Each structure stands twice: as C-alpha cells, then as structure tokens.
Short mmCIF file of C-alpha atoms in Angstrom, two decimals:
data_model
loop_
_atom_site.label_atom_id
_atom_site.label_comp_id
_atom_site.label_asym_id
_atom_site.label_seq_id
_atom_site.Cartn_x
_atom_site.Cartn_y
_atom_site.Cartn_z
CA UNK A 8 -15.98 -27.00 25.72
CA UNK A 9 -15.94 -26.24 29.44
CA UNK A 10 -17.50 -28.85 31.71
CA UNK A 11 -20.28 -27.68 34.02
CA UNK A 12 -18.38 -28.34 37.28
CA UNK A 13 -15.31 -26.69 35.84
CA UNK A 14 -17.39 -23.67 34.80
CA UNK A 15 -18.86 -23.14 38.26
CA UNK A 16 -15.43 -23.26 39.88
CA UNK A 17 -13.97 -20.91 37.28
CA UNK A 18 -16.88 -18.54 37.81
CA UNK A 19 -16.19 -18.42 41.55
CA UNK A 20 -12.44 -17.97 40.94
CA UNK A 21 -13.18 -15.16 38.49
CA UNK A 22 -15.25 -13.39 41.14
CA UNK A 23 -12.36 -13.80 43.60
CA UNK A 24 -10.04 -12.24 40.99
CA UNK A 25 -12.41 -9.29 40.68
CA UNK A 26 -12.60 -8.79 44.45
CA UNK A 27 -8.81 -9.02 44.79
CA UNK A 28 -8.42 -6.46 41.99
CA UNK A 29 -10.48 -3.97 44.00
CA UNK A 30 -8.63 -4.75 47.25
CA UNK A 31 -5.22 -4.45 45.61
CA UNK A 32 -5.64 -1.49 43.28
CA UNK A 33 -8.69 0.64 44.07
CA UNK A 34 -7.41 3.94 45.55
CA UNK A 35 -3.96 2.43 46.12
CA UNK A 36 -0.65 3.23 44.45
CA UNK A 37 0.77 0.27 42.57
CA UNK A 38 3.41 -1.57 44.58
CA UNK A 39 3.90 -5.14 45.77
CA UNK A 40 0.22 -5.72 44.94
CA UNK A 41 1.03 -5.82 41.21
CA UNK A 42 3.46 -8.72 41.64
CA UNK A 43 1.07 -10.63 43.91
CA UNK A 44 -1.86 -10.12 41.53
CA UNK A 45 0.25 -11.29 38.59
CA UNK A 46 1.04 -14.53 40.45
CA UNK A 47 -2.65 -15.03 41.35
CA UNK A 48 -3.68 -14.40 37.73
CA UNK A 49 -1.20 -16.91 36.27
CA UNK A 50 -2.39 -19.50 38.82
CA UNK A 51 -5.97 -18.85 37.65
CA UNK A 52 -4.96 -19.28 33.99
CA UNK A 53 -3.12 -22.52 34.80
CA UNK A 54 -6.09 -23.97 36.69
CA UNK A 55 -8.43 -23.03 33.84
CA UNK A 56 -6.29 -24.44 31.02
CA UNK A 57 -4.43 -27.36 32.62
CA UNK A 58 -6.91 -29.95 31.29
CA UNK A 59 -6.99 -28.55 27.77
CA UNK A 60 -5.44 -31.00 25.31
CA UNK A 61 -3.24 -28.43 23.54
CA UNK A 62 -1.92 -26.91 26.78
CA UNK A 63 1.87 -27.21 27.25
CA UNK A 64 2.68 -26.59 30.90
CA UNK A 65 6.48 -26.40 30.44
CA UNK A 66 6.13 -23.61 27.89
CA UNK A 67 3.61 -21.86 30.14
CA UNK A 68 5.78 -21.87 33.26
CA UNK A 69 8.90 -20.96 31.28
CA UNK A 70 7.21 -17.75 30.17
CA UNK A 71 5.60 -17.11 33.55
CA UNK A 72 8.95 -17.01 35.36
CA UNK A 73 10.06 -14.22 33.01
CA UNK A 74 6.78 -12.29 33.38
CA UNK A 75 6.71 -12.49 37.19
CA UNK A 76 10.30 -11.23 37.31
CA UNK A 77 9.26 -8.25 35.19
CA UNK A 78 6.32 -7.56 37.50
CA UNK A 79 8.67 -7.18 40.49
CA UNK A 80 9.66 -3.73 39.16
CA UNK A 81 6.75 -2.33 41.22
CA UNK A 82 8.17 -3.94 44.34
CA UNK A 83 11.85 -3.15 43.75
CA UNK A 84 12.11 0.14 41.92
CA UNK A 85 10.69 3.63 41.58
CA UNK A 86 12.08 4.17 38.06
CA UNK A 87 9.13 5.59 36.14
CA UNK A 88 10.19 4.48 32.63
CA UNK A 89 10.22 0.74 33.33
CA UNK A 90 7.21 0.97 35.64
CA UNK A 91 5.26 2.49 32.72
CA UNK A 92 6.63 0.04 30.12
CA UNK A 93 6.00 -3.02 32.30
CA UNK A 94 2.47 -1.87 33.07
CA UNK A 95 1.77 -2.63 29.39
CA UNK A 96 4.38 -5.34 28.80
CA UNK A 97 3.29 -7.69 31.61
CA UNK A 98 -0.38 -8.15 30.53
CA UNK A 99 0.58 -8.32 26.84
CA UNK A 100 3.27 -10.94 27.53
CA UNK A 101 0.78 -12.88 29.66
CA UNK A 102 -1.49 -13.11 26.62
CA UNK A 103 1.39 -14.03 24.28
CA UNK A 104 2.48 -16.73 26.74
CA UNK A 105 -1.05 -18.15 26.82
CA UNK A 106 -1.02 -18.42 23.03
CA UNK A 107 2.40 -20.10 22.98
CA UNK A 108 1.40 -22.56 25.69
CA UNK A 109 -1.66 -23.51 23.62
CA UNK A 110 0.60 -24.39 20.68
CA UNK A 111 -0.74 -21.61 18.46
CA UNK A 112 1.06 -21.23 15.12
CA UNK A 113 3.80 -18.63 15.62
CA UNK A 114 2.55 -16.73 12.56
CA UNK A 115 -0.81 -16.25 14.26
CA UNK A 116 0.52 -15.05 17.61
CA UNK A 117 -0.01 -11.32 16.96
CA UNK A 118 -3.62 -11.69 15.81
CA UNK A 119 -4.56 -14.08 18.59
CA UNK A 120 -2.88 -11.91 21.22
CA UNK A 121 -5.10 -9.03 20.15
CA UNK A 122 -8.01 -11.46 20.23
CA UNK A 123 -7.33 -12.59 23.79
CA UNK A 124 -7.08 -8.94 24.91
CA UNK A 125 -10.19 -7.52 23.23
CA UNK A 126 -12.57 -10.39 22.40
CA UNK A 127 -13.24 -11.26 26.09
CA UNK A 128 -15.06 -7.91 26.36
CA UNK A 129 -17.75 -9.38 24.10
CA UNK A 130 -17.80 -12.56 26.20
CA UNK A 131 -18.23 -10.89 29.61
CA UNK A 132 -21.90 -11.87 29.81
CA UNK A 133 -20.88 -15.54 29.72
CA UNK A 134 -20.01 -15.41 33.42
CA UNK A 135 -23.65 -14.75 34.34
CA UNK A 136 -25.01 -17.24 31.81
CA UNK A 137 -22.75 -20.03 33.03
CA UNK A 138 -23.22 -19.33 36.73
CA UNK A 139 -27.00 -18.99 36.65
CA UNK A 140 -27.98 -21.34 33.85
CA UNK A 141 -28.86 -25.01 34.43
CA UNK A 142 -27.24 -27.05 31.66
CA UNK A 143 -28.65 -30.33 32.88
CA UNK A 144 -32.17 -29.19 31.96
CA UNK A 145 -31.61 -27.01 28.93
CA UNK A 146 -28.52 -25.44 27.49
CA UNK A 147 -30.35 -22.26 26.51
CA UNK A 148 -32.43 -21.80 29.63
CA UNK A 149 -34.96 -19.06 28.91
CA UNK A 150 -35.05 -17.61 32.41
CA UNK A 151 -31.29 -17.32 32.65
CA UNK A 152 -31.16 -15.65 29.25
CA UNK A 153 -33.71 -13.05 30.37
CA UNK A 154 -31.81 -12.46 33.62
CA UNK A 155 -28.54 -11.92 31.75
CA UNK A 156 -30.17 -9.57 29.28
CA UNK A 157 -31.54 -7.50 32.16
CA UNK A 158 -28.07 -7.32 33.71
CA UNK A 159 -26.57 -6.30 30.38
CA UNK A 160 -29.24 -3.63 29.96
CA UNK A 161 -28.41 -2.22 33.39
CA UNK A 162 -24.69 -2.27 32.64
CA UNK A 163 -25.13 -0.49 29.31
CA UNK A 164 -27.45 2.11 30.85
CA UNK A 165 -24.92 3.21 33.52
CA UNK A 166 -22.57 5.23 31.25
CA UNK A 167 -25.56 6.58 29.31
CA UNK A 168 -27.24 7.71 32.54
CA UNK A 169 -24.02 9.36 33.69
CA UNK A 170 -23.92 11.56 30.56
CA UNK A 171 -27.66 12.26 30.41
CA UNK A 172 -28.06 13.14 34.09
CA UNK A 173 -25.07 15.48 33.97
CA UNK A 174 -26.57 17.32 31.00
CA UNK A 175 -30.03 17.49 32.60
CA UNK A 176 -28.73 18.80 35.92
CA UNK A 177 -26.72 21.49 34.15
CA UNK A 178 -29.81 22.46 32.11
CA UNK A 179 -32.39 22.67 34.94
CA UNK A 180 -31.55 23.88 38.45
CA UNK A 181 -34.79 22.47 39.98
CA UNK A 182 -34.07 19.01 38.59
CA UNK A 183 -30.52 19.29 39.90
CA UNK A 184 -31.77 20.28 43.36
CA UNK A 185 -34.28 17.42 43.55
CA UNK A 186 -31.69 14.92 42.35
CA UNK A 187 -29.23 16.24 44.91
CA UNK A 188 -31.70 15.58 47.72
CA UNK A 189 -32.38 12.07 46.44
CA UNK A 190 -28.67 11.24 46.02
CA UNK A 191 -27.81 12.59 49.49
CA UNK A 192 -30.54 10.39 50.93
CA UNK A 193 -29.21 7.37 49.06
CA UNK A 194 -25.66 8.07 50.27
CA UNK A 195 -26.87 7.62 53.83
CA UNK A 196 -28.03 4.12 52.89
CA UNK A 197 -25.50 3.06 50.25
CA UNK A 198 -22.12 4.71 49.84
CA UNK A 199 -21.19 5.57 46.23
CA UNK A 200 -17.73 4.18 46.90
CA UNK A 201 -19.17 0.74 47.62
CA UNK A 202 -21.18 0.76 44.40
CA UNK A 203 -18.07 1.64 42.36
CA UNK A 204 -16.11 -1.16 44.03
CA UNK A 205 -18.86 -3.71 43.33
CA UNK A 206 -19.18 -2.63 39.68
CA UNK A 207 -15.40 -2.74 39.21
CA UNK A 208 -15.18 -6.21 40.75
CA UNK A 209 -17.99 -7.46 38.47
CA UNK A 210 -16.34 -6.02 35.34
CA UNK A 211 -12.94 -7.53 36.14
CA UNK A 212 -14.48 -10.90 37.08
CA UNK A 213 -16.53 -11.03 33.88
CA UNK A 214 -13.53 -10.03 31.76
CA UNK A 215 -11.23 -12.77 33.03
CA UNK A 216 -13.98 -15.37 32.75
CA UNK A 217 -14.63 -14.16 29.19
CA UNK A 218 -10.92 -14.62 28.48
CA UNK A 219 -11.03 -18.29 29.45
CA UNK A 220 -14.30 -18.77 27.57
CA UNK A 221 -12.64 -17.32 24.46
CA UNK A 222 -9.68 -19.70 24.79
CA UNK A 223 -11.99 -22.71 24.95
CA UNK A 224 -14.51 -21.48 22.41
CA UNK A 225 -12.15 -20.27 19.65
CA UNK A 226 -11.60 -23.32 17.46
CA UNK A 227 -9.80 -21.68 14.56
CA UNK A 228 -6.65 -20.31 16.15
CA UNK A 229 -4.37 -22.82 14.41
CA UNK A 230 -5.87 -22.53 10.96
CA UNK A 231 -3.57 -21.02 8.34
CA UNK A 232 -4.18 -20.57 4.68
CA UNK A 233 -1.24 -22.76 3.70
CA UNK A 234 -1.90 -22.66 -0.01
CA UNK A 235 -1.87 -18.87 -0.20
CA UNK A 236 1.27 -18.79 1.92
CA UNK A 237 2.97 -21.31 -0.35
CA UNK A 238 2.00 -19.40 -3.46
CA UNK A 239 3.28 -16.13 -2.04
CA UNK A 240 6.58 -17.78 -1.08
CA UNK A 241 7.18 -19.46 -4.43
CA UNK A 242 6.29 -16.38 -6.43
CA UNK A 243 9.11 -14.35 -4.84
CA UNK A 244 12.49 -14.98 -6.50
CA UNK A 245 14.63 -12.73 -4.31
CA UNK A 246 16.56 -9.54 -4.99
CA UNK A 247 18.36 -9.20 -8.30
CA UNK A 248 22.09 -10.00 -8.01
CA UNK A 249 23.45 -7.08 -10.04
CA UNK A 250 21.21 -4.54 -8.32
CA UNK A 251 22.16 -5.94 -4.90
CA UNK A 252 25.91 -5.87 -5.63
CA UNK A 253 25.73 -2.33 -7.03
CA UNK A 254 23.69 -1.06 -4.10
CA UNK A 255 25.93 -2.69 -1.49
CA UNK A 256 29.17 -1.59 -3.20
CA UNK A 257 28.12 2.07 -3.24
CA UNK A 258 27.12 2.00 0.43
CA UNK A 259 30.30 0.18 1.41
CA UNK A 260 32.48 2.78 -0.33
CA UNK A 261 30.79 5.55 1.65
CA UNK A 262 31.18 3.66 4.92
CA UNK A 263 34.83 2.81 4.22
CA UNK A 264 35.55 6.51 3.64
CA UNK A 265 33.74 7.38 6.90
CA UNK A 266 35.67 4.65 8.75
CA UNK A 267 39.01 6.02 7.55
CA UNK A 268 38.06 9.49 8.79
CA UNK A 269 37.19 8.03 12.20
CA UNK A 270 40.61 6.44 12.54
CA UNK A 271 42.49 9.51 11.31
CA UNK A 272 40.58 12.32 13.01
CA UNK A 273 38.61 10.86 15.93
CA UNK A 274 40.74 7.98 17.21
CA UNK A 275 44.02 9.43 15.91
CA UNK A 276 43.49 12.93 17.29
CA UNK A 277 44.21 14.76 14.03
CA UNK A 278 43.46 18.46 14.64
CA UNK A 279 43.25 19.47 10.98
CA UNK A 280 39.52 20.14 11.33
CA UNK A 281 37.11 22.53 9.58
CA UNK A 282 37.36 26.19 10.60
CA UNK A 283 35.68 26.96 13.91
CA UNK A 284 35.86 23.36 15.23
CA UNK A 285 37.99 22.19 18.11
CA UNK A 286 38.79 18.51 18.58
CA UNK A 287 36.64 18.41 21.74
CA UNK A 288 33.64 19.83 19.88
CA UNK A 289 34.15 17.45 16.97
CA UNK A 290 34.51 14.38 19.18
CA UNK A 291 31.51 15.10 21.41
CA UNK A 292 28.85 15.49 18.76
CA UNK A 293 27.04 13.01 16.56
CA UNK A 294 26.76 9.97 18.83
CA UNK A 295 22.95 9.78 18.62
CA UNK A 296 23.09 10.01 14.82
CA UNK A 297 25.66 7.21 14.69
CA UNK A 298 23.59 4.96 16.96
CA UNK A 299 20.53 5.55 14.78
CA UNK A 300 22.56 4.89 11.62
CA UNK A 301 23.94 1.64 13.03
CA UNK A 302 20.36 0.46 13.68
CA UNK A 303 19.46 1.23 10.06
CA UNK A 304 22.50 -0.76 8.92
CA UNK A 305 21.54 -3.79 11.00
CA UNK A 306 18.01 -3.78 9.56
CA UNK A 307 19.36 -3.31 6.03
CA UNK A 308 21.90 -6.13 6.34
CA UNK A 309 19.25 -8.43 7.82
CA UNK A 310 16.76 -7.73 5.00
CA UNK A 311 19.30 -8.21 2.20
CA UNK A 312 20.69 -11.34 3.82
CA UNK A 313 17.19 -12.82 4.08
CA UNK A 314 15.71 -11.71 0.77
CA UNK A 315 18.73 -12.11 -1.49
CA UNK A 316 18.58 -15.85 -2.15
CA UNK A 317 21.98 -16.35 -3.79
CA UNK A 318 23.23 -17.35 -7.23
CA UNK A 319 20.56 -19.18 -9.23
CA UNK A 320 21.52 -22.72 -10.29
CA UNK A 321 18.18 -24.10 -11.62
CA UNK A 322 14.67 -22.95 -12.48
CA UNK A 323 12.57 -25.42 -10.50
CA UNK A 324 10.12 -23.11 -8.70
CA UNK A 325 8.62 -26.01 -6.75
CA UNK A 326 11.68 -26.15 -4.49
CA UNK A 327 12.97 -22.63 -4.48
CA UNK A 328 15.00 -22.96 -1.29
CA UNK A 329 17.41 -25.38 -3.02
CA UNK A 330 17.71 -23.54 -6.34
CA UNK A 331 20.44 -21.12 -5.19
CA UNK A 332 23.97 -21.33 -3.88
CA UNK A 333 25.90 -18.91 -1.70
CA UNK A 334 27.11 -15.71 -3.32
CA UNK A 335 30.61 -14.92 -2.01
CA UNK A 336 30.59 -11.40 -3.45
CA UNK A 337 27.31 -10.32 -1.82
CA UNK A 338 28.21 -12.01 1.47
CA UNK A 339 31.59 -10.22 1.42
CA UNK A 340 29.95 -6.86 0.75
CA UNK A 341 27.54 -7.50 3.62
CA UNK A 342 30.49 -8.42 5.85
CA UNK A 343 32.25 -5.15 4.96
CA UNK A 344 29.14 -3.26 6.03
CA UNK A 345 29.09 -5.26 9.27
CA UNK A 346 32.70 -4.22 9.99
CA UNK A 347 31.90 -0.59 9.20
CA UNK A 348 28.85 -0.78 11.45
CA UNK A 349 31.02 -1.99 14.31
CA UNK A 350 33.22 1.07 13.71
CA UNK A 351 30.10 3.25 13.91
CA UNK A 352 29.22 1.63 17.22
CA UNK A 353 32.75 2.13 18.62
CA UNK A 354 32.75 5.73 17.41
CA UNK A 355 29.40 6.43 19.08
CA UNK A 356 30.63 4.91 22.38
CA UNK A 357 33.84 6.98 22.22
CA UNK A 358 31.95 10.21 21.49
CA UNK A 359 29.37 9.52 24.20
CA UNK A 360 32.15 8.90 26.75
CA UNK A 361 33.77 12.24 25.93
CA UNK A 362 30.40 13.97 26.11
CA UNK A 363 29.73 12.51 29.55
CA UNK A 364 33.13 13.63 30.81
CA UNK A 365 32.24 17.17 29.78
CA UNK A 366 28.57 17.39 30.75
CA UNK A 367 27.91 14.60 33.24
CA UNK A 368 25.78 11.47 33.27
CA UNK A 369 22.06 11.21 32.59
CA UNK A 370 19.46 8.46 32.31
CA UNK A 371 19.25 8.86 28.55
CA UNK A 372 23.02 8.55 28.05
CA UNK A 373 23.18 5.45 30.26
CA UNK A 374 20.24 3.90 28.39
CA UNK A 375 22.06 4.62 25.11
CA UNK A 376 25.08 2.70 26.43
CA UNK A 377 22.85 -0.25 27.28
CA UNK A 378 21.17 -0.10 23.89
CA UNK A 379 24.58 -0.10 22.19
CA UNK A 380 25.52 -3.30 24.06
CA UNK A 381 22.24 -4.90 22.94
CA UNK A 382 22.79 -3.62 19.40
CA UNK A 383 26.28 -5.16 19.35
CA UNK A 384 24.88 -8.57 20.34
CA UNK A 385 22.33 -8.38 17.52
CA UNK A 386 25.06 -7.26 15.11
CA UNK A 387 27.14 -10.33 16.01
CA UNK A 388 24.12 -12.57 15.30
CA UNK A 389 23.58 -10.87 11.94
CA UNK A 390 27.29 -11.26 11.07
CA UNK A 391 27.18 -15.00 11.84
CA UNK A 392 23.96 -15.37 9.85
CA UNK A 393 25.63 -13.96 6.72
CA UNK A 394 27.86 -17.02 6.48
CA UNK A 395 25.56 -19.48 8.24
CA UNK A 396 22.10 -19.14 6.71
CA UNK A 397 20.69 -21.96 8.85
CA UNK A 398 21.10 -19.95 12.06
CA UNK A 399 17.57 -19.34 13.52
CA UNK A 400 18.35 -15.65 13.87
CA UNK A 401 14.78 -14.47 14.52
CA UNK A 402 14.26 -16.92 17.36
CA UNK A 403 17.67 -16.17 18.91
CA UNK A 404 17.11 -12.44 18.39
CA UNK A 405 13.81 -12.58 20.30
CA UNK A 406 15.49 -14.49 23.15
CA UNK A 407 18.37 -11.97 23.28
CA UNK A 408 15.89 -9.07 23.23
CA UNK A 409 13.76 -10.48 26.04
CA UNK A 410 16.83 -11.36 28.13
CA UNK A 411 18.32 -7.89 27.59
CA UNK A 412 15.11 -6.16 28.62
CA UNK A 413 14.84 -8.29 31.77
CA UNK A 414 18.47 -7.57 32.74
CA UNK A 415 17.98 -3.81 32.24
CA UNK A 416 14.91 -4.00 34.49
CA UNK A 417 17.14 -5.21 37.32
CA UNK A 418 19.80 -2.51 36.83
CA UNK A 419 19.50 0.50 39.13
CA UNK A 420 19.80 3.15 36.43
CA UNK A 421 19.14 6.15 38.69
CA UNK A 422 21.59 4.75 41.25
CA UNK A 423 24.34 4.47 38.61
CA UNK A 424 23.62 7.99 37.29
CA UNK A 425 23.82 9.41 40.84
CA UNK A 426 27.02 7.48 41.62
CA UNK A 427 28.86 8.57 38.47
CA UNK A 428 27.82 12.21 38.85
CA UNK A 429 28.94 12.27 42.49
CA UNK A 430 32.28 10.69 41.47
CA UNK A 431 32.62 13.40 38.82
CA UNK A 432 31.81 16.04 41.47
CA UNK A 433 34.58 14.72 43.71
CA UNK A 434 37.08 14.81 40.82
CA UNK A 435 36.09 18.06 39.09
CA UNK A 436 33.81 20.00 41.46
CA UNK A 437 31.08 20.01 38.78
CA UNK A 438 27.58 18.66 39.43
CA UNK A 439 24.05 19.24 38.17
CA UNK A 440 22.36 18.94 41.54
CA UNK A 441 18.92 19.93 40.25
CA UNK A 442 19.01 17.01 37.79
CA UNK A 443 20.02 14.57 40.54
CA UNK A 444 17.23 15.53 42.94
CA UNK A 445 14.73 14.85 40.16
CA UNK A 446 15.85 11.21 40.00
CA UNK A 447 13.64 8.57 41.58
CA UNK A 448 14.16 7.18 45.08
CA UNK A 449 16.30 4.47 43.45
CA UNK A 450 19.14 7.02 43.67
CA UNK A 451 18.72 7.65 47.42
CA UNK A 452 21.40 5.15 48.47
CA UNK A 453 24.06 6.78 46.27
CA UNK A 454 22.88 10.31 47.11
CA UNK A 455 23.49 9.54 50.80
CA UNK A 456 27.24 9.71 49.99
CA UNK A 457 26.84 13.49 49.82
CA UNK A 458 26.64 13.50 53.63
CA UNK A 459 30.41 12.99 53.78
CA UNK A 460 31.16 15.12 50.71
CA UNK A 461 28.92 18.20 50.88
CA UNK A 462 26.76 18.45 53.97
CA UNK A 463 24.78 21.46 52.69
CA UNK A 464 23.89 19.68 49.45
CA UNK A 465 22.94 16.56 51.39
CA UNK A 466 20.61 18.62 53.59
CA UNK A 467 18.87 20.02 50.50
CA UNK A 468 18.42 16.50 49.16
CA UNK A 469 16.84 15.33 52.42
CA UNK A 470 14.46 18.33 52.29
CA UNK A 471 13.51 17.28 48.78
CA UNK A 472 12.84 13.69 49.89
CA UNK A 473 10.49 15.04 52.55
CA UNK A 474 8.28 16.35 49.73
CA UNK A 475 8.37 13.06 47.81
CA UNK A 476 5.21 11.47 49.24
CA UNK A 477 7.07 9.07 51.50
CA UNK A 478 4.23 9.01 54.00
CA UNK A 479 2.93 5.80 55.47
CA UNK A 480 1.37 3.64 52.77
CA UNK A 481 -0.82 0.58 52.98
CA UNK A 482 0.74 -2.77 52.23
CA UNK A 483 -0.63 -2.86 48.66
CA UNK A 484 1.56 0.12 47.74
CA UNK A 485 4.76 -1.08 49.43
CA UNK A 486 7.87 -0.33 47.37
CA UNK A 487 11.35 -1.27 48.53
CA UNK A 488 13.03 1.75 46.91
CA UNK A 489 10.68 4.24 48.60
CA UNK A 490 10.99 2.35 51.89
CA UNK A 491 14.79 2.70 51.84
CA UNK A 492 14.50 6.41 50.96
CA UNK A 493 12.10 6.90 53.86
CA UNK A 494 14.59 5.31 56.27
CA UNK A 495 17.20 7.77 54.99
CA UNK A 496 14.91 10.70 55.83
CA UNK A 497 14.18 9.35 59.29
#
C-alpha cells in the first residue's frame, strides 16, 4: 500500500502531469511535445514504483529506451502512417513495460495491460480522497468522503447538463435567450477556455494517479490457475502423425509444382504463356497474393511444428514433453515447405521490382519490400526451429518484430519514394508528379533535386508547400521535417 508521504507527493506530481498535458497538447499540433511528455511520464512512473518490491528497474529502463525512440517520430517525421500507429503504440507499450517491470506472469500481460489502461478510470476519485483525507486520524474520514462524492457528482453532471441544456435551448427560444445572456455575462468573468483547461488537467491528473493506485492495489496480477493450465496441457496429445504427413505431402506437391513453374517461366523467361499474356504482364502481377500466401505458410509451419509433438515412444501422460521423439519425415516435409516459401518470397520480390520499373515507386510498394525482409527473418527462425525445438522462437520473434518496427520508424519512406521516382524520371522521362506532391514533408529534401532537373516542376512543388500549413508554430508543435520544408520554401 502507498505510504501517506508518498501519496501526497504522487498527488502533486499527478497534478503537474495534468497541467503539462494541457500546456503541451491543448490546441497545439503534436510535435516535440509528445516526446517530452513521454519522458516526463516515464519519470513519474519510475518515481512512483521504484520502492515497490517487485519492481525491476533494468527491465523498465530497457523498455523505456525503445518507447522513447518510438515517440521521437513526432519530432523527426511527418509520415502520417507511423505517427498514427505510434500514437496508439507508445501508450500501450508503456503499459506493457510497466507490467513486465513488475514481474507479471507473461501469460497475464494482455489482461493486465487492458487493466492498467481502463481500470484507472474507476480509480480517478482516489486522487481527491488521498490528497484531502487525513489518514493519521481515520482512514475513512467522513468529511473527505462527502467532499469527494460532491466532486464526483459535479463531474458526472457535466456531460448530462451538456446534453440536457442543448435539448432545452433548441426546444424553447425564451430559455435559450435567457441562458445566452447568463452565459455571456459569465464569459466576462470566467472564460470557457479556462474552464475546459482546468477540467482537462483534473481528468488527466486523476487518471495517472488512478493508474499508480491500481498498480499498488491490485494484488492478484501474478495469480494463475496452474492446475487448470496443467490439465489442459496434458490432455492435448498433438496432431495425428498420419493426418499431418498426408496434409503436408499434398501441400508440398502443389508448392513444388508452383516452384518449378517459377523457375521455368518467371526466372527462365519462357514465353510459352497462355493466350493474351505477354511476359511483362505475367511477371508484374501476383506479388501481393504471393506475399499473403507466404505469411499463411509461415503461420501454418509454425503451428504444425509446435502442435505436432513427434513420434510417440511411451504413454506416460504425466510427462508428455518427454514421451515423443523427433519425426524426420514430418520435419522434412516442413522443410520442403520452408524452401518453397522462400521461392514464393523471391518470386514476389522479383515481380514487385518489375512492377516498379513499369509504374514507379509508392509508399505501399516500399512498405511491402520492408515487410518481405521482416518476413524472411521470421522464416529463417521458423526453419531453424523445425530442427531445433528448444529455440525460444516466440521470444526471439517478438524481439525481431519490435526491432524491425523501430528500424522502419527511422527510415525516411517518403524520401526514398521521392528519390527513386526522380531517378526514374531522369532515366525514362516518366513521373507521377501528383503522387509525389501528396507525400509528406519528409520528401522535401529529395524533391529539391527537381530544381536542377525540371525548374517548372520544382516551382509547382514549392507552390504546393506554401499551402501545407508551414506557418509559424509554437514550440510544442515543432517538427524537424516541417522545419526543413519551410526553409526550402523560404
């Protein structure tokens, strides 16, 4: 339980968090303020939890470095996709990191993450109870309880009043006129904007305090029904061997046939194609389908490799993990599918490259390339896991996924798209200028090359930038990408 001195300090810090939230984000575009607020928030969490027995600071700071790096997207880039994704990813990962640093059972992470996001809403009143109650006299001080209940009543009435008053004013013009006179008089004394800021600061302060209260108050995060888990594990005896071999053999035959066609027709350039098809048309289509199919294969191989236990050697259900030995046939069939999946990946890359040569480069096509690289890494892990069952593939897979996402966040996707399309324009004279001007300001540096290539096109791009809301912004909204674009315009 929180100590009284600790509670008072946390209450004050929570209020500071609420005030900073208003200063940083109210009526301001998100920029450098998001990164700064993330750092302030993780410092608050560390101060609140550092004395908790279960708290593991090394785990906490390991995750925080990753999260803060993600939050810099609002400082560095104007790429809307990752700005939108990270707006959700950063707070969710903050909650996951809190759970991991408190040594929560990995199987309970998802449930407790939802808990730390939503349960603090029901604990928001604790800020007022803890700040205004006197524990030294009585833990359930009657006066403080009444005060808190009054505050809660006021808070609950605000949204109800908003709806009711709007309906009443629309129903009766006299009531609307009288209310208008009253509200105009109040505005001379108290600005509505100030009231909104105060309410927002209180809500944010109470929420973050409720979050810490939840982390200290929830005593059952590590409890797991071990017996039920054990029973469910021992009752499952894995996939049947004959069914697995039959299933895998049929799929492998299909994939082997497809692989042979790729080598003969796609990679070999055989022009004996169906009527109405040219080689260029044949080669350029189907890459999205192949990428999707390769993902299905990876999932399928992973599931079979995990849930097919091997050849049964004894019937002792009390130690099921040691009752089976490796099955060379099934592992070989899985390996064949892995090889065929690599061919699918190579085929999709080859087709995508030809498609880009014909139609140019886009964000989606570049993101597909990056996904294929990530998919290949996962495929290698799955291939190793077929023959080395002890490989902690889930843990390594999560690390690879998080690392890949972080790396992609630091790649200037719009800059690369602009660069490659301008290179293509120099070589072929073809360019989709309307697509390029719709890219974010991350592409401005590469687009400036047009000044020495096509002065008219460059002038049109500068005119477009002038309409891109590059006006002076307050420091909270500072973004390096927009700043560099603005310098280009000037």
